[in-house]
Short mmCIF file of C-alpha atoms in Angstrom, two decimals:
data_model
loop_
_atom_site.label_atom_id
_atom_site.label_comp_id
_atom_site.label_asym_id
_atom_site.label_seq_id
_atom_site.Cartn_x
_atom_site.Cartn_y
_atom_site.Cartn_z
CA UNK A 1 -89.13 90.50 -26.65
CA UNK A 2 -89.04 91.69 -30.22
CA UNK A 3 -90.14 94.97 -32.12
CA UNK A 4 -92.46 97.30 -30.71
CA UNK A 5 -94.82 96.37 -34.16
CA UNK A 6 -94.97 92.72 -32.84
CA UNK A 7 -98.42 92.05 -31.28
CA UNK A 8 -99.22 91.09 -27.66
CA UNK A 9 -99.23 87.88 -26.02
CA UNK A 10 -100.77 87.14 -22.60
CA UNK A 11 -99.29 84.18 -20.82
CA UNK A 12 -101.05 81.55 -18.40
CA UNK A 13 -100.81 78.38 -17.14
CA UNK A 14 -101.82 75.54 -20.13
CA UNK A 15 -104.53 74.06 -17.55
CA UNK A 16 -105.81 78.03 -17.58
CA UNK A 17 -106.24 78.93 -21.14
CA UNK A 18 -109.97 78.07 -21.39
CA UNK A 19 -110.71 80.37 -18.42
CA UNK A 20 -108.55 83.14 -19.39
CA UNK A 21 -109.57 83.48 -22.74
CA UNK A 22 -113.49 83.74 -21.33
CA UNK A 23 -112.23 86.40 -19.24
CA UNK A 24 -109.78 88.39 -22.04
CA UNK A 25 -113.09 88.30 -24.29
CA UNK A 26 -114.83 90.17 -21.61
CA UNK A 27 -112.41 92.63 -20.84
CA UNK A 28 -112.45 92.93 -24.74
CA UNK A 29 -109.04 92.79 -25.93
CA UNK A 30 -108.60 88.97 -27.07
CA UNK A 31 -107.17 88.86 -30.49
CA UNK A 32 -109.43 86.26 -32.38
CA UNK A 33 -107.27 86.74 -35.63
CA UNK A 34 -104.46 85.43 -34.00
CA UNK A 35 -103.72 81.58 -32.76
CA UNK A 36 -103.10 80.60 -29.43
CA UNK A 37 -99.38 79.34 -29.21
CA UNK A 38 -97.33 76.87 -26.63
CA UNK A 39 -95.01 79.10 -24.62
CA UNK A 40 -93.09 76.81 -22.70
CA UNK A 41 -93.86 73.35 -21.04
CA UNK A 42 -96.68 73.75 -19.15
CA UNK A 43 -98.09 77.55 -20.74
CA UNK A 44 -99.73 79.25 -23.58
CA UNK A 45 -99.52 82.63 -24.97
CA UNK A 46 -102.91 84.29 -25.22
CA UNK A 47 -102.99 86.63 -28.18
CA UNK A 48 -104.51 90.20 -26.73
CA UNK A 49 -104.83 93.54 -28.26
CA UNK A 50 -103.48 95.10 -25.25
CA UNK A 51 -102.65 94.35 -21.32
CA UNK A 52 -105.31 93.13 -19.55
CA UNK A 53 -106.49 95.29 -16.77
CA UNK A 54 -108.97 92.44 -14.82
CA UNK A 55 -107.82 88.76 -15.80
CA UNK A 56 -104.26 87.72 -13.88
CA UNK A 57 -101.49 86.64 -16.07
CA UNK A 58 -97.69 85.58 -15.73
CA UNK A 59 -96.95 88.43 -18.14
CA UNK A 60 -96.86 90.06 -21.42
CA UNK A 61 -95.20 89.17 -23.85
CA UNK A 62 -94.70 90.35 -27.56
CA UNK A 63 -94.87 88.02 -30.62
CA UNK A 64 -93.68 87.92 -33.94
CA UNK A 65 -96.50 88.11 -36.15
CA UNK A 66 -97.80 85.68 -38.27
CA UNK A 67 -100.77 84.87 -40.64
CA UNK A 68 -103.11 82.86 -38.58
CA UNK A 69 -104.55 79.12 -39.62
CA UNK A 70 -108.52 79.73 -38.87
CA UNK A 71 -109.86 76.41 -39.02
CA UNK A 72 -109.31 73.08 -39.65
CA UNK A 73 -109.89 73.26 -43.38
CA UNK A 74 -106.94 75.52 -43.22
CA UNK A 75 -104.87 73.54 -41.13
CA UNK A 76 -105.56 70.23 -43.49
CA UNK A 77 -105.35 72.34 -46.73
CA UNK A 78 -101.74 73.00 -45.45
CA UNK A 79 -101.45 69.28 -44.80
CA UNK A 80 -101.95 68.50 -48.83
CA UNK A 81 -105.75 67.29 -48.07
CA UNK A 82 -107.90 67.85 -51.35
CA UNK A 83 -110.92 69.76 -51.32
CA UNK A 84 -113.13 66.38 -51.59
CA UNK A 85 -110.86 65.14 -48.74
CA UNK A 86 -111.91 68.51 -46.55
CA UNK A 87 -115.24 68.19 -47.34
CA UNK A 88 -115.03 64.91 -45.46
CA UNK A 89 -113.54 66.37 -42.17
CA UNK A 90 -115.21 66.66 -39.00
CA UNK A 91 -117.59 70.27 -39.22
CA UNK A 92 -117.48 70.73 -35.24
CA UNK A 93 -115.67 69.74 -31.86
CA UNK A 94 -115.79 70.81 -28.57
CA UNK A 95 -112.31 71.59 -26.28
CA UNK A 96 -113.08 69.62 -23.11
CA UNK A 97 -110.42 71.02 -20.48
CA UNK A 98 -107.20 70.06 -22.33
CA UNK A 99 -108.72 67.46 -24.09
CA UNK A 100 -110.44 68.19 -27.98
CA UNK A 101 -113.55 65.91 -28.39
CA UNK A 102 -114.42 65.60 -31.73
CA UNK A 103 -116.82 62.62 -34.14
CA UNK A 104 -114.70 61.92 -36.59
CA UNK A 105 -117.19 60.55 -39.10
CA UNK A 106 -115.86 58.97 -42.32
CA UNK A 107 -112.68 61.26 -42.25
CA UNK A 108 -109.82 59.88 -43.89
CA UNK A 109 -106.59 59.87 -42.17
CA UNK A 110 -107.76 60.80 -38.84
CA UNK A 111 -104.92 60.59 -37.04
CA UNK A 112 -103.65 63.86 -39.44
CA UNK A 113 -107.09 65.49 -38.04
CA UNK A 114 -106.05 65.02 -34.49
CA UNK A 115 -102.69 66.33 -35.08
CA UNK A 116 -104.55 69.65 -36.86
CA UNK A 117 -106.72 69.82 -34.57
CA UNK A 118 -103.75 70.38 -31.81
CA UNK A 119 -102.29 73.10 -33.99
CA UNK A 120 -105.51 74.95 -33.99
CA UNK A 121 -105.91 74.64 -30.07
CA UNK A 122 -102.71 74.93 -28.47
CA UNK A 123 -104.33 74.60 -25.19
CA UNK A 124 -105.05 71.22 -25.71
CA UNK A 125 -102.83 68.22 -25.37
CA UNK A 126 -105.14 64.99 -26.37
CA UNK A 127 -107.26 64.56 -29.21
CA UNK A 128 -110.41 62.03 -28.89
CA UNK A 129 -113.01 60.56 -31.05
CA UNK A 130 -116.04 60.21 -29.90
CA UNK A 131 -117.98 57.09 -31.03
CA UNK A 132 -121.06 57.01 -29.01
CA UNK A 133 -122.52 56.11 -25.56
CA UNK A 134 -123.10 53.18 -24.33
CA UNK A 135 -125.28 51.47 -21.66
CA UNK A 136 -127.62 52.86 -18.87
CA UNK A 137 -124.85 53.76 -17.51
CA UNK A 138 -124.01 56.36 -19.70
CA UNK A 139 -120.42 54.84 -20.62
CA UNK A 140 -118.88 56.78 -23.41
CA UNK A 141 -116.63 55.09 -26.29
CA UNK A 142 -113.75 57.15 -27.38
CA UNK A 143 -110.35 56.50 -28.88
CA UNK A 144 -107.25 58.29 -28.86
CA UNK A 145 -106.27 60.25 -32.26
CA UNK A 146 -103.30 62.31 -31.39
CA UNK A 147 -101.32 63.76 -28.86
CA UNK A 148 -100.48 62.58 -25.36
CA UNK A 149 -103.40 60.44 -24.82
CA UNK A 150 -104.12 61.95 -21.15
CA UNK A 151 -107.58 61.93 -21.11
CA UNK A 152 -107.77 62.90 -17.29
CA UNK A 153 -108.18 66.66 -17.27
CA UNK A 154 -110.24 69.70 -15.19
CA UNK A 155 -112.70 71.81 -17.59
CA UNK A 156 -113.93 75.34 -16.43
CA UNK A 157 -117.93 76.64 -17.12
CA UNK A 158 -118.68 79.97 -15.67
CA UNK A 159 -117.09 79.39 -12.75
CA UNK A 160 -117.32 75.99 -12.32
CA UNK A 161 -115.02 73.01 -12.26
CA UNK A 162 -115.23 69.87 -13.45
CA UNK A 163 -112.68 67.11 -13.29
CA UNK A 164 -113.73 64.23 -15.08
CA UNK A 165 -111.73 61.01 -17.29
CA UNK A 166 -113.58 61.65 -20.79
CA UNK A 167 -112.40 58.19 -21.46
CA UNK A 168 -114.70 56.50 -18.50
CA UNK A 169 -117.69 59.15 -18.10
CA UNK A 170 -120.26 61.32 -20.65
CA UNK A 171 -119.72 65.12 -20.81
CA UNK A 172 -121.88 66.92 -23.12
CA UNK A 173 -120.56 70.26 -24.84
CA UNK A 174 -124.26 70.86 -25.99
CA UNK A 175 -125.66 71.08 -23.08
CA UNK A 176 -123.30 74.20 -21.12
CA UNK A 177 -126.21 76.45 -21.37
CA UNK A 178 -128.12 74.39 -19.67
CA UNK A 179 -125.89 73.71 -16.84
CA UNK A 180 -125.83 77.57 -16.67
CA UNK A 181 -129.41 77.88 -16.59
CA UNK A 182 -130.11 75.62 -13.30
CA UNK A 183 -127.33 77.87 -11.27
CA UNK A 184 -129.46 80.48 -12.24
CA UNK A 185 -132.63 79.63 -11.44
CA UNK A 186 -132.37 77.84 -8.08
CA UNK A 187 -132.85 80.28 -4.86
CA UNK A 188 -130.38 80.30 -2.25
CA UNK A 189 -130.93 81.47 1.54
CA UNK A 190 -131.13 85.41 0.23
CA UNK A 191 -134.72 85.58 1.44
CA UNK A 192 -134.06 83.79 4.75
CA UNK A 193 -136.55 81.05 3.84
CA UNK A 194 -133.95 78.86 3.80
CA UNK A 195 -131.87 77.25 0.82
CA UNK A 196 -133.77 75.77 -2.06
CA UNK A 197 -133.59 71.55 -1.73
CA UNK A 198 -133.06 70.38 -4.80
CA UNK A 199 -133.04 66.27 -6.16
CA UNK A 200 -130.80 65.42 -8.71
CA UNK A 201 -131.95 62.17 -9.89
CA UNK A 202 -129.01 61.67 -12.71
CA UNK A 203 -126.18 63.55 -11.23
CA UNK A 204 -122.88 62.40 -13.12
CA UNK A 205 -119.93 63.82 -12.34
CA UNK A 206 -122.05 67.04 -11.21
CA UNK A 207 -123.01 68.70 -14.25
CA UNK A 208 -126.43 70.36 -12.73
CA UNK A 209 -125.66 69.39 -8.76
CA UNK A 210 -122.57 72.13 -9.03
CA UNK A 211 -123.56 74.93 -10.41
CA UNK A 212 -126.82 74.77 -7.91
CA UNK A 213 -125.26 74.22 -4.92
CA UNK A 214 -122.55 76.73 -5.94
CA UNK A 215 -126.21 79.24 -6.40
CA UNK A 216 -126.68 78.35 -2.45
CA UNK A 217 -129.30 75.58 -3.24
CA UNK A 218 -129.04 71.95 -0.69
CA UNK A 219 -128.66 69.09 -3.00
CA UNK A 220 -129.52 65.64 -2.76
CA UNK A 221 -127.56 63.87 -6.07
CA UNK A 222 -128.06 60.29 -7.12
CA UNK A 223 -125.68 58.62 -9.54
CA UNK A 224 -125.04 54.97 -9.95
CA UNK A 225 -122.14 55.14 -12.44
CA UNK A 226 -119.42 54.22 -9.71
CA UNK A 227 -116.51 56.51 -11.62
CA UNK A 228 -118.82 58.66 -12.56
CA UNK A 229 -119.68 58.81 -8.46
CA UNK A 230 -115.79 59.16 -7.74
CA UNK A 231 -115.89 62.60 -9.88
CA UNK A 232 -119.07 63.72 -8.60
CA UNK A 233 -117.36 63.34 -4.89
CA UNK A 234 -114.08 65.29 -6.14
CA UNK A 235 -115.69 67.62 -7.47
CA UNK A 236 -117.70 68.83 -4.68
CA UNK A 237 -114.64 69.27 -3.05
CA UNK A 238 -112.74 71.57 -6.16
CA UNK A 239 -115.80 73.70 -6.02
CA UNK A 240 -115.75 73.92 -2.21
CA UNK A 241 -119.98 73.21 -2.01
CA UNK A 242 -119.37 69.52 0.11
CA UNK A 243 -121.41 71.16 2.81
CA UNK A 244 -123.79 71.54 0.71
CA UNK A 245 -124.65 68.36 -1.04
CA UNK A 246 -125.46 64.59 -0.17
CA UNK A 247 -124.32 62.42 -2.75
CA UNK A 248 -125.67 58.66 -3.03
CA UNK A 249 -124.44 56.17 -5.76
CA UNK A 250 -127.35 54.04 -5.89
CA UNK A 251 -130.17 54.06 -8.21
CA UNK A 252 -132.12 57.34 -7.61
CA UNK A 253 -135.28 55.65 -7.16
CA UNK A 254 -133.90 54.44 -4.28
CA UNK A 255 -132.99 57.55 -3.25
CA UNK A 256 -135.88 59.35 -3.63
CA UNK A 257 -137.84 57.52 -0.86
CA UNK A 258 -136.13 59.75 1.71
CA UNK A 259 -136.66 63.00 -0.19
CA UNK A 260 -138.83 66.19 0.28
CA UNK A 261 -137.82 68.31 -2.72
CA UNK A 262 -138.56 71.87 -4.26
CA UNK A 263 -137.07 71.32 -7.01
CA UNK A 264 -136.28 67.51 -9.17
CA UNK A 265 -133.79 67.38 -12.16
CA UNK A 266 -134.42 64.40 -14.62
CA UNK A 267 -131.31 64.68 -17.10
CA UNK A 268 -131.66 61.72 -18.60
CA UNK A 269 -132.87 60.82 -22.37
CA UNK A 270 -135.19 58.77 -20.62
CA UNK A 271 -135.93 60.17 -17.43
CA UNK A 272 -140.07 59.71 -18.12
CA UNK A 273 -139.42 56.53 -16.94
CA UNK A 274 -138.51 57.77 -13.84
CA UNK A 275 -141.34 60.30 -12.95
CA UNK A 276 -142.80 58.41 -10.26
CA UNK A 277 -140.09 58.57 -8.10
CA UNK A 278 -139.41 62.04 -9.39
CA UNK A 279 -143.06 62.85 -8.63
CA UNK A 280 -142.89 61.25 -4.77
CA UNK A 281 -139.78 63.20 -3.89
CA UNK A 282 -141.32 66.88 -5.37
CA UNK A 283 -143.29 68.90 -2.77
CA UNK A 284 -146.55 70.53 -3.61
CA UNK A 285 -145.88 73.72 -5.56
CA UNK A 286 -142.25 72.11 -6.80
CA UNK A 287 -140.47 71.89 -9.87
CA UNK A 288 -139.61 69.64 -12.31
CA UNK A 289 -136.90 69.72 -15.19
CA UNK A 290 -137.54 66.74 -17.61
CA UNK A 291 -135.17 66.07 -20.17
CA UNK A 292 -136.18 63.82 -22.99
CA UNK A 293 -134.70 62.53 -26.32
CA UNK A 294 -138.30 63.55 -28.24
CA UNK A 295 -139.02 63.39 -32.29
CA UNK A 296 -139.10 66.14 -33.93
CA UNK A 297 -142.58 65.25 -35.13
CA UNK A 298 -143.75 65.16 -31.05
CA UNK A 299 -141.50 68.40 -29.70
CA UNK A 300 -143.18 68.73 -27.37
CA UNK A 301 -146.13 66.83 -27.32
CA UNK A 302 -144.81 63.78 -26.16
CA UNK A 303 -143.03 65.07 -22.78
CA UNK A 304 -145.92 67.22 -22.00
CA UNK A 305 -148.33 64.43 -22.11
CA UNK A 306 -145.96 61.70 -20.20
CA UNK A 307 -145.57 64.71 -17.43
CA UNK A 308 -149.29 65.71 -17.16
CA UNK A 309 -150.44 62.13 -17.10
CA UNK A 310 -147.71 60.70 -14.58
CA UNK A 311 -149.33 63.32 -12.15
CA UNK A 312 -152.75 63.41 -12.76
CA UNK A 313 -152.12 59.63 -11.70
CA UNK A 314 -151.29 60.87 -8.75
CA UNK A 315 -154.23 63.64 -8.73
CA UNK A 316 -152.05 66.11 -9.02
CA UNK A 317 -152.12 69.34 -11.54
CA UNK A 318 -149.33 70.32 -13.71
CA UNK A 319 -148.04 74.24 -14.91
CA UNK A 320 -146.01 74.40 -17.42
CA UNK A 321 -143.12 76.93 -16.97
CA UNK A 322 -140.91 76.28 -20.09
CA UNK A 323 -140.29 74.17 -23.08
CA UNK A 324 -136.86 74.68 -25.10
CA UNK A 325 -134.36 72.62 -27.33
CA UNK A 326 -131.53 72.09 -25.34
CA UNK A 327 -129.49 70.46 -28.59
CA UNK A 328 -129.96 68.14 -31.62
CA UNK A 329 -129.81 63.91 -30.14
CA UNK A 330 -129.73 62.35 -33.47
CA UNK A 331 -131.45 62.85 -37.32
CA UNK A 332 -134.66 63.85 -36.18
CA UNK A 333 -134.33 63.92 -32.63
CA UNK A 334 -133.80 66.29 -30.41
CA UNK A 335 -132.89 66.62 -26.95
CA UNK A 336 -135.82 69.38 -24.93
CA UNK A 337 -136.54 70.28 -21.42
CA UNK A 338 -139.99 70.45 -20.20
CA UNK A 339 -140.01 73.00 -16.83
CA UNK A 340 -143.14 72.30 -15.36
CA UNK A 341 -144.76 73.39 -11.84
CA UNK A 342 -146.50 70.30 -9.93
CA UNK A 343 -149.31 71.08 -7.39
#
């Protein structure tokens, strides 16, 4: 421990830091002009503005002070980049567990924007680029940049956990609010008319399934992608809701023959494709969450009309509850929800 000037450091477990620092910015004292550091092999030090009173720590620690690197035009202006050079550099990433995620674009050198990139989140020990997705089975295609290349790791959302291999399955940063939102909405047993069933027709490695059975809800998840499947299974356990979930890799139309649902999640680009079987499985009154990769020029015609047709097929009549952009898909494209109640 040095001087009593020298500012505070809360220290956690490395596989913590994401977590902790949510919690520190509650209690209000995280210290966002100040970088995390590495303390030790498997920790980080957690700059704070004073002890925290609610978040557990190993301890407190003091720290000599030092001007803090920002961003990663800092970091790569201190590597000798030029400002045409910076210009070039990646304008966003998301920190995936321990693992940065980032598209790399036309950077040059990117190997020196992995490396930054680790200075700037100490937290982290693997850099990838992203390079797209691939298939219907959501495959992503990544490549190591820099650091240890583990790209195995356990990422924390508002309570819940998600282990996942970012090199075999899709995780999308953009869409955390959403994952949020269905925890929220779904209705447990509080009302002692039993637990919401809910159909998760594109489950992954549990992005929506988790947070709603961790709300109370009974899930039925489909997913087809067999390591995405192995995830989905793990994680059920690490969140402790296996009681509450039945988990199928097979094609969720398949699934959906067996299925009396109040509630159907369709988080898929193109899950109108799917809204027959979505539409069988939903009980009268039930609702629906399509997601859909729309143009800007039919937000959001396009989903509406697919939605309201696929029933009325089925002479059935369709409320909408909601429309919202979850995130931009591509240049003119973006990614919306349609909530919808189906009579």
């Amino acid at each position: 421990m040095t001087g009593d000037a020298d500012p505070l450091a809360a220290v956690v477990a490395r596989g913590r830091a994401e977590t902790a620092a949510d919690a520190l910015r509650e209690e209000g004292i995280y210290d966002d002009d100040r970088s995390i550091r590495p303390f030790g092999e498997d920790a980080v030090a957690l700059p704070v503005t004073a002890p925290p009173e609610q978040t557990a720590v190993r301890e407190i620690v003091r720290q000599e002070a030092e001007p803090r690197l920002r961003n990663l035009d800092d970091h790569l202006r201190e590597r000798g980049w030029t400002e045409a050079e910076r210009e070039r550099a990646p304008g966003s990433w998301a920190v995936i567990g321990t693992v940065v995620l980032v598209d790399v674009g036309d950077a040059p050198r990117t190997g020196e924007v992995g490396e930054a990139l680790l200075d700037l989140h100490a937290n982290a020990d693997t850099v990838l680029a992203r390079h797209g997705i691939d298939g219907t089975q959501r495959e992503p295609d990544v490549e190591v940049i820099a650091g240890a290349g583990d790209t195995e790791t356990i990422h924390t959302e508002h309570g819940t956990k998600y282990a996942l291999d970012l090199a075999e399955v899709m995780f999308s940063p953009g869409n955390k609010a959403e994952r949020k939102r269905m925890g929220d909405v779904v209705r447990g047993d509080e009302r002692n008319e039993g637990p919401e069933r809910v159909f998760d027709m594109f489950a992954g490695v549990g992005y929506f399934t988790l947070p709603m059975a961790r709300a109370g809800a009974r899930v039925t998840a489909a997913e087809i992608n067999p390591a995405s499947f192995r995830y989905l299974l793990e994680n059920a356990k690490l969140n402790e809701v296996h009681e509450r979930v039945d988990l199928y890799r097979a094609d969720c139309r398949d699934v959906a023959e067996g299925v009396e649902a109040d509630r159907v999640v369709m988080g898929y680009y193109e899950a109108h494709e799917y809204l027959d079987a979505a539409l069988d499985a939903l009980e009268p009154g039930g609702v629906v969450h399509m997601h859909e990769a729309t143009p800007e020029s039919l937000v959001y015609d396009r989903p509406v009309e697919r939605l309201t047709e696929a029933a009325a097929e089925r002479g059935r009549a369709v409320e909408i509850l909601d429309r919202r952009k979850v995130k931009g898909y591509s240049e003119g494209v973006a990614h919306v929800v349609v909530d919808a109640r189906v009579e």
